[in-house]
Short mmCIF file of C-alpha atoms in Angstrom, two decimals:
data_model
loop_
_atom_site.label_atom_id
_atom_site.label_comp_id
_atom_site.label_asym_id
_atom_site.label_seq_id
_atom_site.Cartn_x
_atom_site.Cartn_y
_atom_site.Cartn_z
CA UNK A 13 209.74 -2.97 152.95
CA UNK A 14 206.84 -1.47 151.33
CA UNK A 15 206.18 -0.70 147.84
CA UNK A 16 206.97 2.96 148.68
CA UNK A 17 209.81 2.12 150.72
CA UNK A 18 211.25 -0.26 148.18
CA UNK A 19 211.33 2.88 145.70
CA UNK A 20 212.49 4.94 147.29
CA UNK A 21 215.53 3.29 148.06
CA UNK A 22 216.12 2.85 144.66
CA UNK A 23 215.68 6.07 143.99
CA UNK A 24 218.45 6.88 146.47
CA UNK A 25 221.11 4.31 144.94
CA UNK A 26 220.86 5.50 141.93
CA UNK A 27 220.40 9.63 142.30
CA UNK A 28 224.34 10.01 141.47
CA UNK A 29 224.44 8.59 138.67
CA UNK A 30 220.91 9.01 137.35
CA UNK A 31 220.71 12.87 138.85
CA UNK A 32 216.97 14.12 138.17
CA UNK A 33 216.28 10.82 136.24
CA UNK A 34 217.02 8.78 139.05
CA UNK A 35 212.85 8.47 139.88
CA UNK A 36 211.98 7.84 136.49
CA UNK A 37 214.14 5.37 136.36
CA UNK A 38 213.15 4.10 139.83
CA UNK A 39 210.11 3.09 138.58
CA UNK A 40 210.77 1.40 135.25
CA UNK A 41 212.80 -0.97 137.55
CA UNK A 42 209.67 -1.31 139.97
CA UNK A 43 207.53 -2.41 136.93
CA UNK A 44 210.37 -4.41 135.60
CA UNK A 45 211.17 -6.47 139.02
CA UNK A 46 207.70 -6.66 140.09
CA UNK A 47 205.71 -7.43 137.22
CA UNK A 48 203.06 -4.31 137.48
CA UNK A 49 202.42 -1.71 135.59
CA UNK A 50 202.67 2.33 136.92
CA UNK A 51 198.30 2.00 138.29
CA UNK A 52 199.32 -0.97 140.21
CA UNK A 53 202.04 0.18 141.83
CA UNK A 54 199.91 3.44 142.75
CA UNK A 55 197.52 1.35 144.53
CA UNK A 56 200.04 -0.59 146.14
CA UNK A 57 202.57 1.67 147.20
CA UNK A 58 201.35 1.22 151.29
CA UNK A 59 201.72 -2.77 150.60
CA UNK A 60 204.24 -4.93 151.87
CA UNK A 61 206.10 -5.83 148.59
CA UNK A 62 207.74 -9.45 148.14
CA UNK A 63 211.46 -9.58 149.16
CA UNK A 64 213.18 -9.09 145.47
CA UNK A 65 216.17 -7.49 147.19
CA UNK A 66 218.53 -9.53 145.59
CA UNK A 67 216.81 -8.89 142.12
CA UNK A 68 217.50 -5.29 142.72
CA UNK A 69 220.70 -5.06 144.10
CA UNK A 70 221.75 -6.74 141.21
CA UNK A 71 220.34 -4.38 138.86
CA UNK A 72 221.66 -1.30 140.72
CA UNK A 73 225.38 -2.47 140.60
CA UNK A 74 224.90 -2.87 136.81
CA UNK A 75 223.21 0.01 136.42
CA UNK A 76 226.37 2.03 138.77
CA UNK A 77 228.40 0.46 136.23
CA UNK A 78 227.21 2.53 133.25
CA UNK A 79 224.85 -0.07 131.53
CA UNK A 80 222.03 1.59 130.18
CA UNK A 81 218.56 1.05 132.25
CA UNK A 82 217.13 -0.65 128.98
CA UNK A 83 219.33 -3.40 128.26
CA UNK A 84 219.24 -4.16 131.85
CA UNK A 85 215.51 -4.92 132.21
CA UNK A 86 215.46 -5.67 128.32
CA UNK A 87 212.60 -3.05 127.78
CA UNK A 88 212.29 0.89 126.93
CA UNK A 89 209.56 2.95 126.00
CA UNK A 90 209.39 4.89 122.49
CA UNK A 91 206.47 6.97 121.36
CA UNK A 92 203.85 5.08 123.06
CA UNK A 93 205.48 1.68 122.29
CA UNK A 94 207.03 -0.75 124.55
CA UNK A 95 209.90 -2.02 122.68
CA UNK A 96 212.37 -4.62 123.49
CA UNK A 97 216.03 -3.64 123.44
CA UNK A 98 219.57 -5.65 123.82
CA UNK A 99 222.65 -4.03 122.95
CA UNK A 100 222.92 -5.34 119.69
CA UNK A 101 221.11 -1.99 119.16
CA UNK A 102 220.62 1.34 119.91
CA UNK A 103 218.71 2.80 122.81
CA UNK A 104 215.95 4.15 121.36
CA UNK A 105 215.88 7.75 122.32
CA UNK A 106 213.40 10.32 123.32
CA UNK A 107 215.01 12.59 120.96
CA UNK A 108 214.46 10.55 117.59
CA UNK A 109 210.64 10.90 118.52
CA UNK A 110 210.81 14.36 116.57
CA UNK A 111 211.98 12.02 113.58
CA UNK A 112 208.91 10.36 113.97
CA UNK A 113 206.60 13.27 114.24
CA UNK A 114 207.47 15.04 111.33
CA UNK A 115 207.22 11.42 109.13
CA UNK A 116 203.99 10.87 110.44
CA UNK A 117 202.98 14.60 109.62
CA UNK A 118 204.18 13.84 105.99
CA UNK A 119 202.30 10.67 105.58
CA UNK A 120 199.19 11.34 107.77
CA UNK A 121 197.02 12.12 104.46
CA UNK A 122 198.84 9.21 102.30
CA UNK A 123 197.09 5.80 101.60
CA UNK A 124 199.07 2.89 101.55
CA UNK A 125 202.35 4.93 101.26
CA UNK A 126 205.58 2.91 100.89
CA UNK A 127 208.32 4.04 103.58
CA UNK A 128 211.93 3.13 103.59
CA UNK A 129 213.48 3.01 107.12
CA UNK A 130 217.43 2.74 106.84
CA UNK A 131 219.89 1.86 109.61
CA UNK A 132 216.36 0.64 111.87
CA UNK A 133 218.00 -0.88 114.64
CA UNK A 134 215.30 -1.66 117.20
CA UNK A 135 213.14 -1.27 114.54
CA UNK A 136 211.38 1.77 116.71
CA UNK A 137 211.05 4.59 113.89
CA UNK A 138 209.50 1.81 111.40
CA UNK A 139 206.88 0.62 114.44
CA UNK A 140 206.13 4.11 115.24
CA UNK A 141 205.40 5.47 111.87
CA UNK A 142 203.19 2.35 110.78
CA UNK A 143 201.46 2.00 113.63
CA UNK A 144 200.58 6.06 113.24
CA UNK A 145 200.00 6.00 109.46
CA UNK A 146 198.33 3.79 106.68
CA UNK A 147 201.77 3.34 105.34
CA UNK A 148 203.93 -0.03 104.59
CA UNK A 149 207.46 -0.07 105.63
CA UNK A 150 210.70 -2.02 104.60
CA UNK A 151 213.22 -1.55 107.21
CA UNK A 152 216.96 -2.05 106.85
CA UNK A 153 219.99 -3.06 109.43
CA UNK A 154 223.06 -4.20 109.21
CA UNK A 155 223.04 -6.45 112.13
CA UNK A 156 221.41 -9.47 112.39
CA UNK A 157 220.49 -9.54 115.91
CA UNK A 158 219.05 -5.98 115.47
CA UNK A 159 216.78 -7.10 113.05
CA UNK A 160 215.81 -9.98 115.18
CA UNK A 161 215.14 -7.89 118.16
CA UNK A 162 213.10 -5.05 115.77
CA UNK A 163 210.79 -8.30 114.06
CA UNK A 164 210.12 -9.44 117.85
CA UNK A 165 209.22 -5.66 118.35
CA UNK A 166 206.86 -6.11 115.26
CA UNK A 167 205.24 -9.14 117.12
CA UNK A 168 205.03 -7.69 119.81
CA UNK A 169 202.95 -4.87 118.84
CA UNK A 170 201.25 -6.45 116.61
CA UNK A 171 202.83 -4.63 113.50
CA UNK A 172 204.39 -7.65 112.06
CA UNK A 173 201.87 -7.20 108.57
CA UNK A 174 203.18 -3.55 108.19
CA UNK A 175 206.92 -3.51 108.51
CA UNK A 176 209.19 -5.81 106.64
CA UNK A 177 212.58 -5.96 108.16
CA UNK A 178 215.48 -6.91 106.46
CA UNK A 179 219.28 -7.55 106.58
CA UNK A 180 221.61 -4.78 104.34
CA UNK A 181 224.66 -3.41 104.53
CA UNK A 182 223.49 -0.08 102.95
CA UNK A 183 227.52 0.76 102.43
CA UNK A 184 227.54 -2.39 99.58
CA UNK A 185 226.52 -3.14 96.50
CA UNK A 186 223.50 -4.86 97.47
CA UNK A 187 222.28 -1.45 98.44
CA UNK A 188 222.12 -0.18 95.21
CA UNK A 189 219.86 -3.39 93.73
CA UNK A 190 217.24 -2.22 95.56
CA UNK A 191 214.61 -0.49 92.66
CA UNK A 192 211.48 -0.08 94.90
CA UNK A 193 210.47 3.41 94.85
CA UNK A 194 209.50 5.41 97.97
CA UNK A 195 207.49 7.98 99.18
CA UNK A 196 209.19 8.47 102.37
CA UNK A 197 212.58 7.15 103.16
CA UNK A 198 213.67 7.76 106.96
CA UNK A 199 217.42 7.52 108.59
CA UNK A 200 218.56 7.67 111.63
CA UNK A 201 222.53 6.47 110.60
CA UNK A 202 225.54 6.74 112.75
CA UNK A 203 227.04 9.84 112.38
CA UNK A 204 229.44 10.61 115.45
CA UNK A 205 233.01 11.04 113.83
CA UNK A 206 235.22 8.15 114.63
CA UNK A 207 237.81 10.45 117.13
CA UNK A 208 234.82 11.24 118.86
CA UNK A 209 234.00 8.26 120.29
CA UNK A 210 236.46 7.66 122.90
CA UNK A 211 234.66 10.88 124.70
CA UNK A 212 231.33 9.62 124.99
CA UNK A 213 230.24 8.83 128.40
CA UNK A 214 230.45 5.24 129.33
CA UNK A 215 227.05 4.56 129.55
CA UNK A 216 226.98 5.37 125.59
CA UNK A 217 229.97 3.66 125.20
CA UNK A 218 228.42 0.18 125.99
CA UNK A 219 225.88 0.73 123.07
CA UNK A 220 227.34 -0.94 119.48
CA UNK A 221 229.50 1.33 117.96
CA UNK A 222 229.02 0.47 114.70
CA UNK A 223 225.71 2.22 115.95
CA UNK A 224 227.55 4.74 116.26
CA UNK A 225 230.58 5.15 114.37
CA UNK A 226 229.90 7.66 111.06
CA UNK A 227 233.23 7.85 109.62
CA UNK A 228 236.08 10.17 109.51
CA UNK A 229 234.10 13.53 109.96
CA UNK A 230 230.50 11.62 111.08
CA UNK A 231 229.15 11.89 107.34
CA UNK A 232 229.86 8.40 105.79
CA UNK A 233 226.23 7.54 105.36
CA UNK A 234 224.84 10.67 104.68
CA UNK A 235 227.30 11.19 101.21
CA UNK A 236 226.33 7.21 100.44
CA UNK A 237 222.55 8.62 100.50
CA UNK A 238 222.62 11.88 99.02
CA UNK A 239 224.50 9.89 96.11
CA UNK A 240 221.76 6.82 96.24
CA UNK A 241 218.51 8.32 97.86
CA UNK A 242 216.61 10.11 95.24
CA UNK A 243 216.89 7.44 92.42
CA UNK A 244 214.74 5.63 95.13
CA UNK A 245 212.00 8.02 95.73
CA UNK A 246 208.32 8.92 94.33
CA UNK A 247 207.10 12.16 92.05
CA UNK A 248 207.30 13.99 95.36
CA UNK A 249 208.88 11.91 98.08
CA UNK A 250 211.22 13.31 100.64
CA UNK A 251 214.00 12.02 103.15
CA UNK A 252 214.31 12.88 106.58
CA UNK A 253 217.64 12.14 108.60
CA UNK A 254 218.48 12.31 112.42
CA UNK A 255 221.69 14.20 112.23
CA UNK A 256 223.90 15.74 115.30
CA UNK A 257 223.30 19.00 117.00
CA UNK A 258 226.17 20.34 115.70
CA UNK A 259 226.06 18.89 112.02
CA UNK A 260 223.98 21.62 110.59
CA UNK A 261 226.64 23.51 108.40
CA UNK A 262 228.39 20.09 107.72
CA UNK A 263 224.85 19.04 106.34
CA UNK A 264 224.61 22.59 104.63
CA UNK A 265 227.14 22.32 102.59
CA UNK A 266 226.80 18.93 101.57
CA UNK A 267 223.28 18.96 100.14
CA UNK A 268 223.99 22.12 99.23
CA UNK A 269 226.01 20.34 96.47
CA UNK A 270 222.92 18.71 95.22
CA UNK A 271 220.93 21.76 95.20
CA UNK A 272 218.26 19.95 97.28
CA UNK A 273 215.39 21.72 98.71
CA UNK A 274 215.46 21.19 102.80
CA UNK A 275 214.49 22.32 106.19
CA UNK A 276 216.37 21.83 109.54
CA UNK A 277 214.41 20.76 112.68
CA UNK A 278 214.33 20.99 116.34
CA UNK A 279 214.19 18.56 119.06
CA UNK A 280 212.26 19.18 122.41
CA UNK A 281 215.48 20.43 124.09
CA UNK A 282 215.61 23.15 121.16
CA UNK A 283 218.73 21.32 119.57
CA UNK A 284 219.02 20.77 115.98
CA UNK A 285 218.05 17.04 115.11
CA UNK A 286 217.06 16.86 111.54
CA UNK A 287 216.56 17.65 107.95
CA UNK A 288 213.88 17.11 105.38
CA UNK A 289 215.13 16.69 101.76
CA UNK A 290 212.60 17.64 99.17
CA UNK A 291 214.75 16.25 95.80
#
């Protein structure tokens, strides 16, 4: 089969379980099987392409079993960064781009700012905002292989003199040693309530849950910051959080408590996604 040909059957296999994605999708595994980039393939497509049927059969049948597309082919894209992933971490998402945006937006006239990432996973907010700011970040995780598969992200985009990653449980003790002080600190925490997880579609499913998981009513971590947060900020500094589209009046009325300053935000598909804390 061609190039062309060899897409488009992918394409195909996937289109009921990948619906309007299944292209996209299509050619991620293209790049990821035959080792070229979305140019080559365009000049290619009329080729005869080596015979990696067996290659992408395989990765079809996972992919029909709900794994995600990125911990298949070990690779996903986030805000112009091509990030490793494993599922000892989230998928980063195109939603929790906004996240980055509006940190970047804060910073963008800031030297040398310092930048607390919490709950980093991947490690793709940290990469994103240093390599789109002068700013320093320390970047925390729970999970040990996360943090190993955000410092190979660091390596791998050559960010590894910007953003210190480090193991935390942010729900301890230790947490509260830390006395750095901030002028940005950034979280993108779990924050689906526990009974809610058993409904999430399987492909979600197979991501960690303690990814996932934020408590009784999905506000765990965001009480443990409110409480800790601004005893860790600059004259000035705010917090931004990725919260759920549905968690606005839950996040009302809890930093309404504080009598924080703050301002929800929109994602691209015109869903709440976060808040930025003025303290």
């Amino acid at each position: 089969m061609t190039y062309f040909e060899t897409k488009k059957y992918i394409k195909e296999s996937l289109l009921q379980i990948c619906k309007e994605y299944a292209d996209y999708e299509a050619e991620k595994i293209m790049i990821s099987v035959f080792g070229k980039d979305r140019k080559e393939l365009s000049l290619c497509y009329r080729e005869e392409a080596p015979d990696r049927s067996s290659e992408i059969e395989a990765i079809i049948k996972r992919r029909k079993s709900g794994a995600p597309l990125s911990y298949i082919i070990g690779k996903t894209d986030f805000f112009g960064l091509s990030l490793n992933v494993s599922n000892a971490c989230l998928t980063p998402r195109a939603d929790t781009e906004v996240i980055c945006e509006k940190a970047i937006e804060f910073l963008k006239n800031k030297k040398c700012a310092d930048v607390l990432d919490i709950c980093t996973g991947s490690g793709c907010i940290a990469l994103a905002v240093a390599a789109n700011t002068d700013s320093l970040v320390d970047a925390l995780d729970i999970s040990e292989k996360a943090i190993e598969i955000a410092e190979k992200n660091a390596k791998g985009t050559f960010l590894q003199d910007k953003v210190n990653f480090s193991i935390c449980d942010v729900l301890s003790d230790d947490f509260l040693k830390i006395t750095k002080k901030y002028d940005l600190i950034i979280s993108n925490p779990p924050y689906i309530p526990t009974k809610d997880i058993e409904n999430l579609s399987e492909e979600v499913k197979k991501e960690p849950i303690s990814a996932l998981d934020g408590g009784e009513d999905g506000l765990v971590f965001y009480r443990r910051f409110l409480e800790t947060l601004p005893n860790m900020l600059k004259k000035g500094g705010k917090i931004i959080f990725e919260i759920g589209y549905d968690q606005k009046e839950d996040m009302e009325n809890l930093i309404s408590k504080y009598g924080y300053k703050h301002e929800f935000f929109y994602d691209y598909s015109k869903n709440i996604r976060g808040v930025i804390i003025d303290v």
